[in-house]
Structures are given as structure tokens and as C-alpha cells.
CSV table of C-alpha atoms and ligand atoms in Angstrom, one decimal:
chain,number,residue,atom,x,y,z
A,914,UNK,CA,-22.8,-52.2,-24.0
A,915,UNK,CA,-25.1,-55.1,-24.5
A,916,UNK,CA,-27.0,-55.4,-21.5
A,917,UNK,CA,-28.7,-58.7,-22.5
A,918,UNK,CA,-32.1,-57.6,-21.1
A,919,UNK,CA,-33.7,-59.2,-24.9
A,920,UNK,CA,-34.2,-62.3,-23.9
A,921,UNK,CA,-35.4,-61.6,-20.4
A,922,UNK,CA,-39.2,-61.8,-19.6
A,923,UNK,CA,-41.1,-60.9,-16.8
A,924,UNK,CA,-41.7,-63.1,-14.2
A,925,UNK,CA,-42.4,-61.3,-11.2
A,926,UNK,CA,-45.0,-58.3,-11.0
A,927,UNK,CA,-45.7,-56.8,-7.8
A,928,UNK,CA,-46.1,-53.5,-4.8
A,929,UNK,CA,-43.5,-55.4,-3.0
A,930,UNK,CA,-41.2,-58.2,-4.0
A,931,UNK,CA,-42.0,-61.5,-4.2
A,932,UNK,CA,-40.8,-64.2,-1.6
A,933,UNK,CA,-37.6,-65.0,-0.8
A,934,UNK,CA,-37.0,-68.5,-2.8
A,935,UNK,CA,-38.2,-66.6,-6.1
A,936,UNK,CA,-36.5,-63.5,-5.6
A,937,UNK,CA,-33.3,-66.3,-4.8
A,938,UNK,CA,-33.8,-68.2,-7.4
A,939,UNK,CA,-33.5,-65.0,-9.7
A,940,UNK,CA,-30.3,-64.0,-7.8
A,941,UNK,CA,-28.7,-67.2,-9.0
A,942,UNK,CA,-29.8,-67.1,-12.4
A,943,UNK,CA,-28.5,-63.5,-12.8
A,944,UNK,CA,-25.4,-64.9,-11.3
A,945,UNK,CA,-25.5,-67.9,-13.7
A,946,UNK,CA,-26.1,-66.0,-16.8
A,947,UNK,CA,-23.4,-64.1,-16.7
A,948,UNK,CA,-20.7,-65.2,-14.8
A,949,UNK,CA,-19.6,-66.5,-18.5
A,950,UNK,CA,-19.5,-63.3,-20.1
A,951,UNK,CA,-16.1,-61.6,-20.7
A,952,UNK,CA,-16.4,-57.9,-22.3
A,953,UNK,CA,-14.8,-55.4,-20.7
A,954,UNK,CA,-11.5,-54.2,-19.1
A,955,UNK,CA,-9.9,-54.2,-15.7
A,956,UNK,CA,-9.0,-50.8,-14.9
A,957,UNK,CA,-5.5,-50.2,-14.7
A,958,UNK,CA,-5.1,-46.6,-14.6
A,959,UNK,CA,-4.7,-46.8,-10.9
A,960,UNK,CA,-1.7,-49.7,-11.3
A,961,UNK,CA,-3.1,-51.6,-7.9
A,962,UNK,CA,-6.5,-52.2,-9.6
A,963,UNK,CA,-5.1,-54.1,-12.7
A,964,UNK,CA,-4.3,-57.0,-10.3
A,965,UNK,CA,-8.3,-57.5,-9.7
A,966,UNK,CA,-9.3,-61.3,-10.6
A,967,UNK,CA,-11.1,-60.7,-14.0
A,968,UNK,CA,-13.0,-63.8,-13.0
A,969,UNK,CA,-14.5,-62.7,-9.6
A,970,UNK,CA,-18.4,-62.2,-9.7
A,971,UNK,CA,-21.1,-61.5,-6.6
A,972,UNK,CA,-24.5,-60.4,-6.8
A,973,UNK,CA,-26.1,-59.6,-3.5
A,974,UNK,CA,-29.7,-58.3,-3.1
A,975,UNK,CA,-30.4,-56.8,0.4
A,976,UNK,CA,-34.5,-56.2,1.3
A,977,UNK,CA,-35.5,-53.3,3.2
A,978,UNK,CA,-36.9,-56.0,6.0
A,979,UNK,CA,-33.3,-57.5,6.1
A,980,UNK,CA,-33.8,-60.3,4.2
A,981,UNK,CA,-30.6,-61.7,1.9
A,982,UNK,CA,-28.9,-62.8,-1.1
A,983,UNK,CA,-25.6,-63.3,-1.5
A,984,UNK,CA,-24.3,-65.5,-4.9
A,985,UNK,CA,-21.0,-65.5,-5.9
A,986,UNK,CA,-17.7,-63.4,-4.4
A,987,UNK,CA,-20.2,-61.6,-2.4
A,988,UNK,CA,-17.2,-61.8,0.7
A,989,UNK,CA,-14.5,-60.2,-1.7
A,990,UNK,CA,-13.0,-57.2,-0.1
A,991,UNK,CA,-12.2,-54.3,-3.2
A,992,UNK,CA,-12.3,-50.6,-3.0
A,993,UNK,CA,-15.5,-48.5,-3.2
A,994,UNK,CA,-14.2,-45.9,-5.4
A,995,UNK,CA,-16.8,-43.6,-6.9
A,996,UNK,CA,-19.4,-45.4,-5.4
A,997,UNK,CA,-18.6,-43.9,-2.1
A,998,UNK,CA,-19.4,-40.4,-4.1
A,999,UNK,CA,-23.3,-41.5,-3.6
A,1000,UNK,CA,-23.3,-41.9,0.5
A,1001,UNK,CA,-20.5,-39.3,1.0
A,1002,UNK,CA,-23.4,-36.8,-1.3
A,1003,UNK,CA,-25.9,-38.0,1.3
A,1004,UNK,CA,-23.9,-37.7,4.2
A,1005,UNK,CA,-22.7,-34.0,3.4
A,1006,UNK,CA,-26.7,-33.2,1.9
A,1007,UNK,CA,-27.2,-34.4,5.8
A,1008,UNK,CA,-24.6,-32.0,7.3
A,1009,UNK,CA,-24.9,-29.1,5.7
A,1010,UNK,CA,-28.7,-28.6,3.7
A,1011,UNK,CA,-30.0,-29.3,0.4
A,1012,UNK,CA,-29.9,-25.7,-0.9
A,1013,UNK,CA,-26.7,-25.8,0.0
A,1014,UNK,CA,-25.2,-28.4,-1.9
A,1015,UNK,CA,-27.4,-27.8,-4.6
A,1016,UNK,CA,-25.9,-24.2,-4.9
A,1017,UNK,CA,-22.1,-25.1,-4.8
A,1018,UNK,CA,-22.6,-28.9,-7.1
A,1019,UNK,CA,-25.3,-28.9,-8.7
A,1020,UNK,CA,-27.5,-32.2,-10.2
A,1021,UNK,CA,-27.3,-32.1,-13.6
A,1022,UNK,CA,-25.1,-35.1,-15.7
A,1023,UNK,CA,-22.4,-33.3,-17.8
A,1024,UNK,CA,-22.6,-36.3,-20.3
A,1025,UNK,CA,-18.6,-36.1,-19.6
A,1026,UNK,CA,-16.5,-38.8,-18.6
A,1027,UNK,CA,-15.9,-38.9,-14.6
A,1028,UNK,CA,-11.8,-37.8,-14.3
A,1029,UNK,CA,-12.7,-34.9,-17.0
A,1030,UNK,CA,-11.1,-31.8,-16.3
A,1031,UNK,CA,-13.5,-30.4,-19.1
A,1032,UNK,CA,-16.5,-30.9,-16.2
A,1033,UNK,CA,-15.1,-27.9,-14.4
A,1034,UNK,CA,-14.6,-25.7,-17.1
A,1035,UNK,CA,-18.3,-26.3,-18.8
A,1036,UNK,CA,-20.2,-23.2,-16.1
A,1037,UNK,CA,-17.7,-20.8,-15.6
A,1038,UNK,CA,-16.2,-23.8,-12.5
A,1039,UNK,CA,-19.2,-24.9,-11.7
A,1040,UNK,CA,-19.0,-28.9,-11.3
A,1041,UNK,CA,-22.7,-29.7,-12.0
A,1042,UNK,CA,-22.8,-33.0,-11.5
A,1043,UNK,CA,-21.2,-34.6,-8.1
A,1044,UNK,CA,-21.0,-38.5,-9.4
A,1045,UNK,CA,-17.6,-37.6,-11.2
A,1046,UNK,CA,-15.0,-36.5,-10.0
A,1047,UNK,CA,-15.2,-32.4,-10.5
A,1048,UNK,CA,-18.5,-32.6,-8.1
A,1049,UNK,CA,-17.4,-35.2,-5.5
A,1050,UNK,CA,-13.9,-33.0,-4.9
A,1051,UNK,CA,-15.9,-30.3,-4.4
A,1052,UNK,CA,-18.8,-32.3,-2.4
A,1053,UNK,CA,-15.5,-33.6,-0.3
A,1054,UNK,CA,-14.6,-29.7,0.2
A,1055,UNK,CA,-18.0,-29.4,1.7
A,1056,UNK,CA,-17.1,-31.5,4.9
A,1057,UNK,CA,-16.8,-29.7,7.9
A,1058,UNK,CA,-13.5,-29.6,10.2
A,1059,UNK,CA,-9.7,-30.2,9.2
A,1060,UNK,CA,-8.2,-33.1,6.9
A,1061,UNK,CA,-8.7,-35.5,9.7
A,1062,UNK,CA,-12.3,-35.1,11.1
A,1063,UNK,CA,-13.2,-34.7,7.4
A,1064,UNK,CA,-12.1,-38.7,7.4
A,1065,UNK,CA,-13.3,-39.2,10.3
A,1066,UNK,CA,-16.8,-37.9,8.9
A,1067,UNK,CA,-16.3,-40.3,5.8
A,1068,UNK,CA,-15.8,-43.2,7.9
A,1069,UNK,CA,-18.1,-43.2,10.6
A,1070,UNK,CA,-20.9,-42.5,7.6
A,1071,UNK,CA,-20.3,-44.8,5.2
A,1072,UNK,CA,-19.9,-47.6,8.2
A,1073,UNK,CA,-23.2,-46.8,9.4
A,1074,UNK,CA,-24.5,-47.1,5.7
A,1075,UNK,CA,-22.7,-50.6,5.9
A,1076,UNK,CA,-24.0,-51.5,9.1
A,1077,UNK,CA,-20.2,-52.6,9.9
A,1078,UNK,CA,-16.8,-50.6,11.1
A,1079,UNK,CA,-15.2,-49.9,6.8
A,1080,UNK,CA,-11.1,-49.8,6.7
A,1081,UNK,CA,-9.0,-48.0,4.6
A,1082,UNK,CA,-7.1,-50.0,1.7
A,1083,UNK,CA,-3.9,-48.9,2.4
A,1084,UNK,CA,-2.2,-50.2,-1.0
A,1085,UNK,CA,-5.2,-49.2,-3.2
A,1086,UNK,CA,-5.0,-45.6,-1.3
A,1087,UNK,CA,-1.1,-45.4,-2.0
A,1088,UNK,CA,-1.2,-46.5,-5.8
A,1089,UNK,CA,-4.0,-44.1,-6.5
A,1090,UNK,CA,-2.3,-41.1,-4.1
A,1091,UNK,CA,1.2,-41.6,-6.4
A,1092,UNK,CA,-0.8,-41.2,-10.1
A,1093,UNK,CA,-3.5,-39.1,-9.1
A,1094,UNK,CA,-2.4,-35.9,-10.9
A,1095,UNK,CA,-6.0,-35.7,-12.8
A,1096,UNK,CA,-7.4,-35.2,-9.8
A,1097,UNK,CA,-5.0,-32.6,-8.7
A,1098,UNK,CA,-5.2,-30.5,-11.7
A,1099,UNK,CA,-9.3,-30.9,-11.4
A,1100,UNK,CA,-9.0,-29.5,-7.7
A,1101,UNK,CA,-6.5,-26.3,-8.2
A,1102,UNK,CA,-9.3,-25.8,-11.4
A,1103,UNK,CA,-12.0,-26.0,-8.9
A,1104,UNK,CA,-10.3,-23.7,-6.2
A,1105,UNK,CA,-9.1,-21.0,-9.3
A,1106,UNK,CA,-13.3,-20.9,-9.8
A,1107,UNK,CA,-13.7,-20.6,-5.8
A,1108,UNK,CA,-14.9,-23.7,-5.7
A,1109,UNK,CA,-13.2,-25.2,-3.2
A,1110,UNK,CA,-12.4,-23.1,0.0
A,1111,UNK,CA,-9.7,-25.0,1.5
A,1112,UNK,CA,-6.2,-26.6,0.5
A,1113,UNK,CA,-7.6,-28.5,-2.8
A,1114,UNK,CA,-4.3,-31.0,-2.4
A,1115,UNK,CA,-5.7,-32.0,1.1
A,1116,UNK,CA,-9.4,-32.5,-0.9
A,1117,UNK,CA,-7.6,-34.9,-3.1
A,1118,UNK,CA,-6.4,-36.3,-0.4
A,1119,UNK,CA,-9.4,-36.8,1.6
A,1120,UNK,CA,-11.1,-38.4,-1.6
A,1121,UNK,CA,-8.3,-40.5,-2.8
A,1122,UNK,CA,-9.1,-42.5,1.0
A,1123,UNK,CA,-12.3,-42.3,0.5
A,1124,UNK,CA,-12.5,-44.1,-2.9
A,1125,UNK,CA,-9.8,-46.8,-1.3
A,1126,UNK,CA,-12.2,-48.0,1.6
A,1127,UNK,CA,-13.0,-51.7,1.7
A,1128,UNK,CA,-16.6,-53.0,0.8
A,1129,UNK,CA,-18.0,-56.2,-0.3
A,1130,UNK,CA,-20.6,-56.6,-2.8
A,1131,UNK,CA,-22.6,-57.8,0.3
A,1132,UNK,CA,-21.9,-54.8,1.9
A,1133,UNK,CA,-22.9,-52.7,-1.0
A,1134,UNK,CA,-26.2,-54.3,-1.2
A,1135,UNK,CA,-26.9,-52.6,2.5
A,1136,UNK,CA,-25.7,-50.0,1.6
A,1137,UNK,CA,-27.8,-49.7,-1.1
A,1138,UNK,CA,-31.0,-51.0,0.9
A,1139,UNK,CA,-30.5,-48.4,3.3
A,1140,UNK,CA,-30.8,-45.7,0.8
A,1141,UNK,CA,-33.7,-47.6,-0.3
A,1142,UNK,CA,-35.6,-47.3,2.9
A,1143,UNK,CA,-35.1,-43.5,3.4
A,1144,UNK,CA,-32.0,-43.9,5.1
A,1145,UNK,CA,-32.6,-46.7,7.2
A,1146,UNK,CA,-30.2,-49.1,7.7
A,1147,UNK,CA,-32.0,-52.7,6.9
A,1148,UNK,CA,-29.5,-54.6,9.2
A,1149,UNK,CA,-29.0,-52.0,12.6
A,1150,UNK,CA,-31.9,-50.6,11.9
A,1151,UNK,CA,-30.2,-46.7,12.6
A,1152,UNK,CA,-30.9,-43.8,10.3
A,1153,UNK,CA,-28.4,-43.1,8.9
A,1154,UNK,CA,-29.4,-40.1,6.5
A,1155,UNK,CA,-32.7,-38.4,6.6
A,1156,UNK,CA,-35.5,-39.7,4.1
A,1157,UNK,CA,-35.6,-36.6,2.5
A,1158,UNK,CA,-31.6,-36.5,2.0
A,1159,UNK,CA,-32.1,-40.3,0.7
A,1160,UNK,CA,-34.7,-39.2,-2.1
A,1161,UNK,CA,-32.4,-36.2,-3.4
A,1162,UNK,CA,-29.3,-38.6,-3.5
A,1163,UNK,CA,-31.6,-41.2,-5.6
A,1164,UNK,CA,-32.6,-38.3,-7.5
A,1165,UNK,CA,-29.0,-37.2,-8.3
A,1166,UNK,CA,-27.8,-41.6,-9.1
A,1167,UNK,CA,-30.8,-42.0,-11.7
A,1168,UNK,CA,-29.6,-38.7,-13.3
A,1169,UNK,CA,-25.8,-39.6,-13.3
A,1170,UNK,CA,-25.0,-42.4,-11.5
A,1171,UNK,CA,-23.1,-44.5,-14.2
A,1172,UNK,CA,-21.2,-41.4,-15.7
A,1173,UNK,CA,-22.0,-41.0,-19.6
A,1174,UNK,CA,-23.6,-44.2,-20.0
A,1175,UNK,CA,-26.5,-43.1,-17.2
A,1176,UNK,CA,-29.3,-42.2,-19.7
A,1177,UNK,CA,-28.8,-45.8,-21.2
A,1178,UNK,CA,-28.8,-47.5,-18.1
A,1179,UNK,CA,-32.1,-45.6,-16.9
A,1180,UNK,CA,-33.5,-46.2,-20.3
A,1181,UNK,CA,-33.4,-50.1,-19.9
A,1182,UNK,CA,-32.8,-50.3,-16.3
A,1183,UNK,CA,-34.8,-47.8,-14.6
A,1184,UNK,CA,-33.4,-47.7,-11.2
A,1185,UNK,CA,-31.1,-45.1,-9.1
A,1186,UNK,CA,-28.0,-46.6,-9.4
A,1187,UNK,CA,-23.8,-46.3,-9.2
A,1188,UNK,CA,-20.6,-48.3,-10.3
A,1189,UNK,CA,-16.6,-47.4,-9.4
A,1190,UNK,CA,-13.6,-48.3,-11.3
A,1191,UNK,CA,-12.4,-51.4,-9.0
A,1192,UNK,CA,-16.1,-53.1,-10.4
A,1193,UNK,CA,-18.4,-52.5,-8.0
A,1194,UNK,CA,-22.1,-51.5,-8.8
A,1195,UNK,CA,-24.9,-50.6,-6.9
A,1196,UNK,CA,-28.7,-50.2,-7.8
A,1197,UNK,CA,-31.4,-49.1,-5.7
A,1198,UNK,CA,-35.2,-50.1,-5.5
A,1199,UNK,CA,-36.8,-47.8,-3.4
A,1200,UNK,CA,-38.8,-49.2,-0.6
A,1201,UNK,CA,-37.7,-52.5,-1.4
A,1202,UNK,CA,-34.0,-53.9,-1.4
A,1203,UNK,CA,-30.6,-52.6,-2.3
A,1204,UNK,CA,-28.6,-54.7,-5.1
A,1205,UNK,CA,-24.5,-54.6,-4.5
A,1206,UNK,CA,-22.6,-56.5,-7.4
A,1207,UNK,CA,-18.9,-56.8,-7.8
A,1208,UNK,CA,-16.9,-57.9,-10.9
A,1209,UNK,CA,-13.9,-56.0,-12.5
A,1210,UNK,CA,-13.9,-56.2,-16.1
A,1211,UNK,CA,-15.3,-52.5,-16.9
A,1212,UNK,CA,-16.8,-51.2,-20.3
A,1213,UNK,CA,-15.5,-47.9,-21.9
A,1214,UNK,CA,-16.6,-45.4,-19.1
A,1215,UNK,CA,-15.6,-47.3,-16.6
A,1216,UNK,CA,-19.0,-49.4,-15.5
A,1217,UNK,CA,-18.7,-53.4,-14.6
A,1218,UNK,CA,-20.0,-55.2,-17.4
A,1219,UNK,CA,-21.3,-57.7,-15.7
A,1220,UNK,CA,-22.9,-56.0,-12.9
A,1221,UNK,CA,-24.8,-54.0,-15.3
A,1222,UNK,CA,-25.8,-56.6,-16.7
A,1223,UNK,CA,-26.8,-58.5,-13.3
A,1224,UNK,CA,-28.4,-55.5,-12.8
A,1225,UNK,CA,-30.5,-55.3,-16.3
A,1226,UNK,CA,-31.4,-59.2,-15.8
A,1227,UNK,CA,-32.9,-58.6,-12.2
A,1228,UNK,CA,-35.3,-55.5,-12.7
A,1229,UNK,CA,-36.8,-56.7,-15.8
A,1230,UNK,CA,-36.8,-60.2,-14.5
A,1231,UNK,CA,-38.6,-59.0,-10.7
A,1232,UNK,CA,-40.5,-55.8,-12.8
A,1233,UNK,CA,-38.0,-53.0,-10.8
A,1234,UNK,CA,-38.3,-50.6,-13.5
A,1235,UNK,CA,-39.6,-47.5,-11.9
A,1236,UNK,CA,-41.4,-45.7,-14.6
A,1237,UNK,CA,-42.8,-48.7,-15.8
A,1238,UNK,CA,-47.1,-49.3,-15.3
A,1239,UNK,CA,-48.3,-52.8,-14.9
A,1240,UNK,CA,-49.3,-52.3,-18.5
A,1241,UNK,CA,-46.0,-51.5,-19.4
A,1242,UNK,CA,-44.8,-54.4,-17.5
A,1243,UNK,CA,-47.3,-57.0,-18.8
A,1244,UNK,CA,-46.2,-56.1,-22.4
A,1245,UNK,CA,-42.8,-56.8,-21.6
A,1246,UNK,CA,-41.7,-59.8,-23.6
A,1247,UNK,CA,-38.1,-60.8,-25.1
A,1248,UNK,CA,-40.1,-59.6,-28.5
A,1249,UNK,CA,-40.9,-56.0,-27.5
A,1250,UNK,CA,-37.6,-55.2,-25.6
A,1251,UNK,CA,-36.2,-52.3,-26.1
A,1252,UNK,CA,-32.9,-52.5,-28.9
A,1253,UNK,CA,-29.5,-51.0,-27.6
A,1254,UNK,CA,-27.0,-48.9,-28.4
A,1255,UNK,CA,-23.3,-49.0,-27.9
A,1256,UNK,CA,-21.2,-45.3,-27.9
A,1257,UNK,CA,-21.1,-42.7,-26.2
A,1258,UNK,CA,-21.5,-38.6,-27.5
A,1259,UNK,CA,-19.0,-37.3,-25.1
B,2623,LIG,N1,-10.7,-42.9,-7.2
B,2623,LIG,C1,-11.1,-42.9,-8.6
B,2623,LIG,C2,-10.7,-41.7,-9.3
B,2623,LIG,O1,-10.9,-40.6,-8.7
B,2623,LIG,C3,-12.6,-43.2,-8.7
B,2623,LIG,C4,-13.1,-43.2,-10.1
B,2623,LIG,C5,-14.2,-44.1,-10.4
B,2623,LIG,O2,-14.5,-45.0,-9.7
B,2623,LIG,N2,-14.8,-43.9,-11.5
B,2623,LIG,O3,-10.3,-41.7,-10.4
């Protein structure tokens, strides 16, 4: 995946981010320089998805203060898919205790692709890593109360993270409910380890409407923000999650967040971040903003080309690299950029 972050130079170094026409002006460029670019593949393994406009592009950057930008098909309504396995993480982290969590998921990337059924059997059933699908099942399992308040859950926390009242996509959730048999046959693995506690059809379930809830790139971006600002909302200004909860969940996206390509995205990125199959992406600056992108075409495990890309422009355009000193940022020039790879050791 080429991410195009050569040719981008620094133009913007600073503790917080620079004012709103600059950090616009930057949004619309990343918008610009890319809205062209056509690698990548809709998904259609989920036969709704395939229908996506190949074409559609947003980029919205939310600041922790509420400040906005929305370019593009910010307003587009698509399904959250595995990025809802980041705030549902935070939301169960919230419920039920760190230690918890941390004992039946674990943190760790399995360098496996996210519907792997391999994921479960790598540690005896132990899923490892909850951004794919093994951990967020069993993540999902975690949620107190029957099938029903277990959506109700889901709901009501990802619409505070939104800052608006989500819906279900009823066609996305019925396409993906009649061809989820992966997911099926990852659950009865997870319950044959003890994994998962309950009925693991009824987890399926539960995650299959999960993954089909409306969002908006706009919406993403608050999303994002609010895990940004230790789990304050930018927009209602509610807590949604505790900081503490928000910096484990950040902990666990830079680790894993973009399946087996998150080591590369980290490496030229450098921010927390999380995509889904209908071609939705998130990144999150902490203590500054929230960035929510969506276009469909996807690369080969299943991350939007050109949000990643979006993405890549913005934090080595506005210096967002996290483990990058002013040093390291002065000395950023299109000359010294890092090269890139393409494949991925499965
Ligand atoms: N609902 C999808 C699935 O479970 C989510 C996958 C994704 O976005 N990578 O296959």
C-alpha cells in the first residue's frame, strides 16, 4: 500500500494544532489529493457492501474543543463495521474492568487477518487481539444481560460516542446475518475453548448489528475526538468512557487497529487508529482532534485506500506522528521519508 506520505512535508509543528483555516486548508488538500486515486477493492464478501459508490470520499477532522472539518461525503450514511470493535472495547473495558478484559482478550496483534479462524486456535482459544473478529466476539460475550440489553448496551454507547441517537442498517445487518458462517464457526471455536459463556450464535448475532449501525465519516470524526479527549465527547460534552478506559483502547488501535497492515500504518502514521470493511477509517490524536474518513475501495486486508492515505497526508502534513521529537519532525522532508512496503507475512 502506497501511502503517498514521500512527497508530503511538514508544515505545521506544534503542542496543540494550529488554527482552524490552516488545519482546513489541509483537510481539503488531503481531500484533493486523493479523491483521484483508485487502488483498491469494494468489499463484496458481505453482497450489500459491493453496491458502495467506489467514488464516494469524506474526510472530517473533529477538535477536542469542538471545532470542525467536514470535506467531501462527510453526510454519507454506511455501516461502522469493525470500527465499532474500538468503542464497543471501551464500552465493555468501562463495564466490566481492565483486568478483566485483559484476561479473557488479550492486546496483542496476531498479525492474522480479521475473519481468521486461525486467531482462535494460535493460544490454546485465546483470541489475543480484540480488533478482529475472534477478540471482538468474544469482547461482545462480555456484555452483561440477555441478547437484547446487550444491544441495547451497544447502542446507547456508541450514540453517546457520536453525540447523536445511531440506527441499525437493516439491509446491511440482513446480508451480513445470511453469509456470516466465518463468524459462526469462529464463535462455536471460541465457546469449545470456554471462551464464550453464553449462546455463541446469539454473540454473532449481537455483533453482526453491531457492525451494521449507521455512521458518517462526520460522525466518526467525534467519535474519534472523544476518545481523543479521555472519553469526552467534544460535541455534548458527556463522558462517555473513563480516561483511563480511553488510554487502554488507544493502546490496543496503535497495536492492531488496521488488522495485519497495523505495524505499517504505525510505522508511517503514528497514530491510534481503526478502518471496517464498508470503508470507513478512524485515527485518533490524543488531546487534540478525532479524524473520521470514509471511501470504499479497500486494499488486501480490508483497509480504505484512500482514507489511509488521507490519513498519512494529514499527520505528517500537521506533525501528528506521536513518537516523533521536534527534531524528528524538523528533519522531515519529502527526501528523508521513510520508503514503503507492500505485503503482508500473514
Ligand atoms: N462485520 C464484518 C465481519 O465480521 C466486519 C469486518 C471488518 O470490518 N473488517 O466480517
Amino acid at each position: 500500500m502506497e501511502l503517498g506520505v514521500g512527497d508530503v512535508s511538514q508544515r505545521a509543528a506544534t503542542g496543540s494544532l494550529p488554527g482552524w483555516d490552516d488545519v482546513e486548508s489541509l483537510v481539503v488538500e488531503a481531500w484533493q489529493r486523493n479523491r483521484g486515486v483508485d487502488d483498491g477493492t469494494v468489499a463484496d464478501y458481505i453482497p450489500i457492501l459491493a453496491e458502495a459508490d467506489p467514488t464516494a470520499f469524506g474526510i472530517a477532522v473533529v477538535e477536542v474543543d469542538g471545532d470542525t472539518h467536514d470535506v467531501g461525503d462527510v453526510d454519507v450514511a454506511f455501516s461502522i463495521q469493525s470500527i465499532s470493535k474500538a468503542f464497543v472495547y471501551a464500552l465493555v473495558c468501562a463495564e466490566i474492568g481492565h483486568e478483566a478484559v485483559l484476561e479473557r482478550v488479550g492486546v496483542d496483534n496476531t498479525g492474522l487477518p480479521f475473519n481468521s479462524v486461525m486467531a482462535v486456535e494460535l493460544a490454546a482459544g485465546h483470541p489475543r487481539n480484540p480488533m478482529v473478529n475472534a477478540g471482538a466476539l468474544a469482547t461482545t460475550a462480555l456484555i452483561p444481560g440477555d441478547p437484547a440489553d446487550q444491544w441495547r448496551f451497544i447502542v446507547d454507547g456508541l450514540s453517546r460516542f457520536a453525540g447523536r441517537a445511531l440506527e441499525l442498517d437493516d439491509v446491511v445487518y440482513g446480508s451480513e446475518a445470511a453469509t456470516n458462517q466465518r463468524n459462526r464457526a469462529i464463535a462455536r471455536l471460541l465457546e469449545s475453548y470456554g471462551r464464550i459463556d453464553r449462546d455463541p450464535l446469539e454473540v454473532v448475532d449481537v455483533y453482526t448489528r453491531q457492525c451494521a449501525l449507521r455512521v458518517t465519516a462526520h460522525d466518526l470524526a467525534v467519535m474519534a475526538a472523544t476518545l481523543a479527549d479521555g472519553g469526552v465527547n467534544p460535541i455534548t460534552r458527556e463522558q462517555v468512557v473513563p480516561a483511563t478506559v480511553c488510554r487502554d483502547t488507544l493502546a490496543v488501535l496503535a497495536a492492531s487497529g488496521l488488522y495485519e497492515h497495523s505495524g505499517e500504518w504505525l510505522f508511517e502514521i503514528g497514530l491510534p487508529g481503526k478502518s471496517g470493511v464498508a470503508g470507513g477509517v478512524i485515527a485518533v490524536v490524543p488531546g487534540k482532534a478525532g479524524i473520521g474518513t470514509y471511501s470504499p475501495p479497500l486494499d488486501r486486508a480490508g483497509n480504505s485506500v484512500r482514507g489511509q492515505r488521507a490519513v498519512a497526508f494529514l499527520s505528517r502534513a500537521l506533525g501528528l506522528n506521536l513518537f516523533a521529537s521536534d527534531a524528528a519532525r524538523a528533519a522531515d522532508t519529502p527526501h528523508t521519508s521513510p520508503g514503503h512496503t507492500e505485503g503482508t507475512p500473514a
